[in-house]
Coordinates of C-alpha atoms in Angstrom, one line a residue:
M1 CA 0.6 65.4 -78.7
K2 CA -3.1 64.4 -78.8
I3 CA -4.6 62.0 -80.9
D4 CA -8.6 61.5 -80.9
L5 CA -9.9 58.5 -82.5
T6 CA -14.2 58.1 -82.7
N7 CA -15.6 54.4 -83.6
T8 CA -11.8 52.9 -84.0
T9 CA -10.5 49.6 -83.7
S10 CA -7.2 48.4 -81.6
S11 CA -5.2 48.1 -85.3
K12 CA -6.1 51.9 -85.8
I13 CA -5.1 52.8 -82.4
N14 CA -1.7 50.8 -83.1
A15 CA -1.0 52.5 -86.5
A16 CA -1.7 56.0 -84.8
L17 CA 0.9 55.1 -82.1
M18 CA 3.6 54.2 -84.5
E19 CA 2.8 57.5 -86.5
A20 CA 3.1 59.6 -83.3
R21 CA 6.3 58.0 -82.5
R22 CA 7.9 58.9 -85.9
A23 CA 6.8 62.6 -85.7
R24 CA 8.7 62.6 -82.6
G25 CA 11.7 61.1 -84.1
S26 CA 11.8 58.1 -81.8
G27 CA 11.9 54.7 -83.9
A28 CA 12.1 52.6 -80.8
A29 CA 9.5 52.3 -78.1
G30 CA 12.1 52.2 -75.3
M31 CA 9.2 51.1 -72.7
V32 CA 9.6 48.7 -70.0
L33 CA 6.0 47.5 -69.2
T34 CA 2.0 47.6 -69.9
L35 CA -0.1 49.4 -67.0
V36 CA -3.7 49.0 -67.6
I37 CA -5.9 51.1 -65.3
V38 CA -9.6 49.6 -65.1
T39 CA -11.5 52.7 -64.0
D40 CA -14.3 54.8 -64.7
E41 CA -14.8 58.7 -66.1
G42 CA -14.9 59.8 -61.9
S43 CA -11.7 58.2 -61.0
A44 CA -9.7 58.5 -64.5
Y45 CA -8.3 62.0 -64.1
D46 CA -6.3 61.1 -60.7
A47 CA -5.5 57.5 -62.1
L48 CA -3.9 58.9 -65.2
K49 CA -2.1 61.4 -63.2
A50 CA -0.6 59.0 -61.1
A51 CA 0.4 56.5 -63.8
N52 CA 2.1 59.4 -65.8
D53 CA 4.2 60.6 -62.6
A54 CA 5.4 56.9 -61.9
S55 CA 6.3 56.6 -65.6
R56 CA 9.3 58.9 -65.0
E57 CA 10.6 56.1 -63.1
H58 CA 9.1 53.5 -65.0
P59 CA 8.7 54.5 -68.8
M60 CA 5.7 52.6 -69.9
R61 CA 2.6 52.4 -72.1
T62 CA -0.4 53.1 -70.1
L63 CA -4.3 51.9 -71.3
A64 CA -7.0 53.4 -69.5
V65 CA -9.9 51.3 -69.8
I66 CA -13.4 53.0 -69.2
K67 CA -16.5 51.1 -69.9
R68 CA -19.5 52.4 -70.9
A69 CA -22.4 49.6 -70.7
G70 CA -25.0 52.5 -71.2
R71 CA -28.3 52.7 -69.3
S72 CA -30.9 52.2 -71.9
P73 CA -31.3 49.1 -74.2
R74 CA -30.6 51.7 -77.1
A75 CA -27.4 52.7 -75.5
R76 CA -26.2 49.1 -74.7
A77 CA -27.0 48.2 -78.6
E78 CA -24.4 50.9 -79.7
T79 CA -21.3 48.9 -79.7
R80 CA -18.2 51.5 -80.0
L81 CA -14.6 51.8 -79.5
D82 CA -13.5 55.7 -78.8
A83 CA -9.8 56.2 -77.9
E84 CA -7.7 59.2 -77.0
I85 CA -3.8 58.7 -77.4
L86 CA -1.6 61.1 -75.5
V87 CA 2.1 61.0 -76.4
G88 CA 5.3 63.4 -75.4
S89 CA 4.9 65.7 -72.2
D90 CA 0.9 65.1 -71.9
A91 CA 2.0 61.0 -71.2
G92 CA 5.1 61.7 -68.9
S93 CA 7.9 59.1 -70.3
G94 CA 5.5 57.0 -72.0
E95 CA 2.8 56.6 -74.0
T96 CA -1.2 56.9 -72.7
V97 CA -4.1 55.6 -74.8
V98 CA -7.7 56.3 -72.9
L99 CA -10.4 53.7 -74.4
R100 CA -13.8 54.4 -74.0
M101 CA -16.0 51.0 -74.5
H102 CA -19.4 51.7 -75.4
G103 CA -22.3 48.9 -75.3
E104 CA -21.6 45.1 -75.6
L105 CA -18.1 46.0 -75.9
A106 CA -17.5 46.9 -72.2
A107 CA -18.0 43.2 -71.8
H108 CA -15.2 42.0 -73.8
A109 CA -12.4 44.1 -72.9
Q110 CA -9.6 41.9 -73.1
S111 CA -10.0 41.6 -76.8
V112 CA -9.3 45.3 -77.3
V113 CA -6.4 45.4 -74.8
L114 CA -4.7 42.4 -75.7
P115 CA -3.3 43.8 -79.1
L116 CA -2.4 47.0 -77.4
L117 CA 0.3 45.4 -74.9
L118 CA 3.8 45.8 -75.5
P119 CA 5.4 42.8 -76.9
D120 CA 7.9 40.7 -74.5
A121 CA 7.0 43.2 -71.8
P122 CA 5.3 42.6 -68.5
T123 CA 2.1 43.6 -68.0
V124 CA 0.2 45.1 -64.9
V125 CA -3.1 45.7 -64.2
W126 CA -4.5 48.2 -61.5
W127 CA -7.7 48.8 -60.0
P128 CA -7.9 52.3 -58.3
D129 CA -11.4 51.1 -57.3
N130 CA -14.2 48.9 -57.8
A131 CA -11.8 46.1 -57.8
P132 CA -13.2 42.4 -58.8
H133 CA -13.8 39.7 -55.9
H134 CA -10.8 37.3 -57.4
P135 CA -8.9 39.8 -59.6
A136 CA -6.7 36.5 -61.2
Q137 CA -9.8 35.3 -62.5
D138 CA -10.9 38.6 -64.4
P139 CA -10.3 38.6 -68.0
L140 CA -8.2 41.5 -67.9
G141 CA -6.3 40.5 -64.4
S142 CA -5.8 36.9 -66.1
I143 CA -3.1 38.7 -68.6
A144 CA -1.0 40.3 -66.3
Q145 CA 2.1 39.3 -64.1
R146 CA 1.1 41.7 -61.4
R147 CA -2.6 42.7 -60.1
I148 CA -2.6 46.1 -57.8
T149 CA -5.9 46.5 -55.6
D150 CA -6.7 49.2 -53.2
A151 CA -8.7 48.2 -50.2
V152 CA -9.2 51.9 -48.7
T153 CA -11.6 52.4 -51.6
A154 CA -14.3 49.5 -50.7
E155 CA -17.5 50.0 -48.7
S156 CA -15.7 47.7 -46.0
P157 CA -11.9 48.1 -46.2
V158 CA -11.3 45.7 -43.3
G159 CA -13.9 43.3 -45.1
Q160 CA -12.0 43.8 -48.4
L161 CA -9.2 42.1 -46.7
A162 CA -10.9 38.5 -45.8
Q163 CA -11.6 38.7 -49.5
R164 CA -8.5 39.3 -50.9
A165 CA -6.9 36.7 -48.5
Q166 CA -9.7 34.1 -50.1
S167 CA -8.8 35.3 -53.8
Y168 CA -5.3 35.6 -53.2
T169 CA -3.0 34.3 -56.6
P170 CA 0.6 34.9 -56.6
G171 CA 1.0 38.5 -58.0
D172 CA -1.6 39.9 -56.4
T173 CA -0.7 42.9 -54.1
D174 CA -2.9 45.9 -52.6
L175 CA -1.9 49.5 -52.2
A176 CA -2.9 49.2 -48.6
W177 CA 0.1 47.0 -47.8
T178 CA 2.3 49.3 -50.0
R179 CA 1.5 52.2 -47.6
V180 CA 3.2 50.4 -44.6
T181 CA 6.3 49.9 -46.0
G182 CA 8.0 52.8 -44.4
W183 CA 6.7 51.5 -41.1
R184 CA 7.8 48.2 -41.5
S185 CA 11.4 49.4 -42.4
M186 CA 11.6 51.7 -39.6
L187 CA 10.8 49.0 -37.3
A188 CA 12.8 46.7 -38.6
A189 CA 15.8 48.9 -38.6
A190 CA 14.7 49.8 -34.7
L191 CA 15.3 45.9 -33.7
D192 CA 18.6 45.7 -35.8
Q193 CA 20.1 48.6 -33.7
R194 CA 18.7 47.3 -30.4
P195 CA 18.0 43.6 -30.2
S196 CA 15.3 42.8 -27.8
T197 CA 12.8 40.4 -27.0
I198 CA 9.5 41.6 -27.8
V199 CA 6.7 40.7 -25.4
S200 CA 3.7 42.3 -27.1
A201 CA 2.8 45.2 -29.5
V202 CA 0.4 47.5 -30.0
V203 CA -0.8 49.3 -33.4
E204 CA -2.7 52.5 -33.3
G205 CA -4.7 54.2 -36.0
E206 CA -7.8 55.3 -37.4
S207 CA -10.8 52.9 -37.5
Y208 CA -11.8 51.2 -41.0
N209 CA -8.2 51.6 -42.2
P210 CA -6.6 48.3 -44.2
S211 CA -3.0 49.6 -43.7
V212 CA -3.6 49.7 -39.7
E213 CA -4.9 46.1 -39.7
L214 CA -2.2 44.9 -42.3
L215 CA 0.9 46.2 -40.0
G216 CA -0.9 44.2 -37.0
L217 CA -1.0 41.4 -38.9
W218 CA 2.7 41.4 -40.1
L219 CA 3.7 42.1 -36.9
T220 CA 1.5 39.1 -35.3
N221 CA 3.3 37.0 -38.1
R222 CA 7.0 38.0 -37.8
L223 CA 7.2 38.4 -34.0
Q224 CA 4.6 35.9 -33.0
V225 CA 3.4 37.8 -30.1
P226 CA 0.0 39.3 -28.9
V227 CA -0.9 42.5 -31.0
E228 CA -3.2 45.0 -30.0
R229 CA -5.4 47.5 -31.9
V230 CA -6.1 50.7 -30.6
V231 CA -8.5 53.2 -32.7
T232 CA -7.3 56.8 -32.6
N233 CA -8.7 59.9 -34.7
G234 CA -5.6 59.3 -37.3
P235 CA -4.7 60.3 -39.8
G236 CA -3.9 56.8 -41.0
I237 CA -1.5 54.8 -38.6
T238 CA -0.2 57.0 -35.7
A239 CA 2.1 54.8 -33.5
V240 CA 3.3 51.5 -32.9
H241 CA 4.6 50.6 -29.5
L242 CA 7.1 47.3 -29.1
R243 CA 6.7 46.3 -25.3
T244 CA 10.0 44.7 -24.2
K245 CA 11.2 43.9 -20.5
D246 CA 13.8 47.1 -20.8
G247 CA 10.9 49.2 -22.0
D248 CA 9.4 50.4 -24.9
I249 CA 10.1 50.8 -28.5
T250 CA 7.6 53.7 -29.7
L251 CA 7.2 54.8 -33.3
D252 CA 4.8 57.9 -33.2
R253 CA 3.4 60.0 -36.1
P254 CA 0.7 62.2 -35.0
D255 CA 0.2 64.3 -37.8
G256 CA 1.2 62.1 -40.7
L257 CA 4.3 64.0 -41.6
L258 CA 7.1 63.3 -39.2
G259 CA 7.7 60.4 -37.0
T260 CA 9.8 60.0 -33.7
L261 CA 11.4 56.9 -32.8
S262 CA 12.0 56.5 -29.2
M263 CA 14.1 53.6 -27.7
P264 CA 15.4 52.9 -24.2
G265 CA 18.7 54.1 -23.6
S266 CA 18.8 56.4 -26.5
P267 CA 17.6 59.7 -27.3
D268 CA 14.5 60.5 -29.2
R269 CA 14.9 60.6 -33.3
Q270 CA 13.2 62.4 -35.6
V271 CA 12.2 59.9 -39.0
A272 CA 10.9 61.0 -42.3
L273 CA 7.4 59.0 -42.5
K274 CA 5.4 61.2 -44.5
R275 CA 2.0 59.8 -46.1
R276 CA 2.8 59.4 -49.7
E277 CA 0.7 60.0 -52.8
T278 CA -0.5 57.5 -55.1
S279 CA 2.1 57.8 -57.5
E280 CA 4.7 57.1 -55.2
L281 CA 2.9 53.8 -54.2
I282 CA 2.6 52.7 -57.8
A283 CA 6.0 53.1 -58.6
E284 CA 7.1 51.4 -55.7
E285 CA 5.0 48.2 -56.9
L286 CA 6.3 48.7 -60.1
R287 CA 9.9 48.0 -59.0
R288 CA 9.1 44.4 -58.4
L289 CA 6.9 42.3 -60.6
D290 CA 7.4 38.8 -58.6
P291 CA 5.2 37.7 -56.2
D292 CA 5.2 39.4 -52.8
D293 CA 5.0 36.2 -50.3
I294 CA 5.4 38.4 -47.0
Y295 CA 1.9 40.4 -48.0
A296 CA 0.5 36.8 -49.0
T297 CA 1.3 35.5 -45.5
A298 CA 0.1 38.8 -43.6
V299 CA -3.3 39.1 -45.7
R300 CA -4.0 35.5 -45.1
T301 CA -3.6 36.1 -41.3
P302 CA -7.4 36.4 -39.5
V303 CA -7.8 39.8 -38.4
D304 CA -9.9 38.7 -35.4
R305 CA -6.3 37.7 -34.2
L306 CA -5.9 41.6 -33.3
H307 CA -6.8 41.8 -29.7
E308 CA -8.9 45.3 -29.3
P309 CA -9.7 46.3 -25.6
S310 CA -13.4 45.8 -25.0
N311 CA -15.7 47.5 -23.1
A312 CA -16.0 45.1 -20.3
E313 CA -12.0 45.6 -20.0
T314 CA -12.2 49.2 -19.5
A315 CA -15.1 48.9 -17.0
A316 CA -13.1 46.4 -15.1
A317 CA -9.9 48.4 -15.0
E318 CA -12.0 51.6 -13.9
Q319 CA -13.7 49.7 -11.0
V320 CA -10.1 48.6 -9.7
A321 CA -9.2 52.2 -9.9
R322 CA -12.1 53.4 -7.8
E323 CA -11.5 50.5 -5.4
V324 CA -7.8 51.6 -4.9
A325 CA -8.7 55.5 -4.6
E326 CA -11.8 54.4 -2.0
E327 CA -9.2 52.3 -0.1
A328 CA -6.7 55.5 0.1
V329 CA -9.3 57.6 1.3
E330 CA -10.4 55.2 4.2
E331 CA -6.8 54.7 5.4
A332 CA -6.2 58.4 5.4
A333 CA -9.6 59.0 7.3
E334 CA -8.4 56.0 9.9
A335 CA -4.9 58.0 10.0
A336 CA -6.7 61.2 11.3
V337 CA -8.9 59.7 13.7
A338 CA -6.0 57.9 15.5
N339 CA -3.4 61.1 15.3
P340 CA -5.2 64.1 15.1
E341 CA -2.7 66.5 15.9
R342 CA -0.2 65.3 13.4
V343 CA -2.9 65.4 10.9
T344 CA -3.7 69.1 11.6
A345 CA 0.0 70.2 12.0
G346 CA 0.4 68.5 8.4
T347 CA -2.2 70.3 6.9
A348 CA -1.1 73.9 8.3
E349 CA 2.3 73.6 6.9
K350 CA 1.1 72.6 3.6
K351 CA -1.5 75.4 3.1
P352 CA 0.9 78.2 2.4
A353 CA 2.4 75.9 0.3
R354 CA -0.7 75.5 -1.4
K355 CA -1.5 79.1 -2.1
A356 CA 1.6 79.9 -3.6
A357 CA 1.1 77.2 -6.0
G358 CA -2.2 78.4 -6.8
K359 CA -0.7 81.8 -7.3
R360 CA 2.0 80.5 -9.7
T361 CA -0.4 78.5 -11.8
G362 CA -2.6 81.5 -12.2
K363 CA 0.4 83.6 -14.0
D364 CA 1.0 80.7 -16.3
G365 CA -2.0 79.9 -17.4
A366 CA -2.5 83.7 -18.4

């Protein structure tokens, strides 16, 4: 069922919701929370679809706040509230209200949202993009128990983590942190199966990905060892290596679908580590409404604690490799001068083998 209300008020929207509920034959609301989505027209469809999918696990009332302040003075002077109400199969397992606020009303969205919140139920605010610098001080964020942002959508995702660290308030979280839940679970399970002393760690992933940085910061805090950050082509996080004296514990996921867990003394195992949809991330965040202390510790760790191999180090390593190669060539030359018959005989013996190897290689390459 879909109901359109033009130039309406919060009280009329509440009345329309009650009437729609009676028409469906359900007197009680039966919803566990209110999800407020602050977005724009461009992102509204994807955000509402994710919320509707998540509502099948968490029946809720979804309020989508779309602000249309207007570009011209005349448009800004026209204060109006338009609402679109979705119930039944169009709204998942709850109710959805799309609120389009025009003119000056866009600056006072909380006055429209407050009367529409479910009584005696928690409130969660989600910014799919363009999140405020301080979510807890935002007029809508201040009425919520949990505030969800997404650093991936920022112009500078890694810089956004620094902003989240400065403005962190208990109840804040970010979907960049939710995306590493599977990696954290797998690595913790690997260490439970094979307790080892970790000497250092390496996190590999695409550049400008805040999830890669947060995973490295989490390892830095939990293991208290140096963590190296290596840039790859992605997608997302591609591998984590935990260095031990017995060998590396490696969790590798090069394609974003299936991971491989390798541990010393054990056969490699395939693990499910697929990149998840936004609806799954939102559903996970709605399972707990208490402050996430582990996220707070990770996001407050300075990103510069992650060690990245510099150009100077790479050049030094290449220089050492060249010096070793030159020494090997000089030693071989000295040996040839000191004992030419032995070197000639050895070369003659190797030629047939090299020719045969060359023929086999040519056949395999075809």
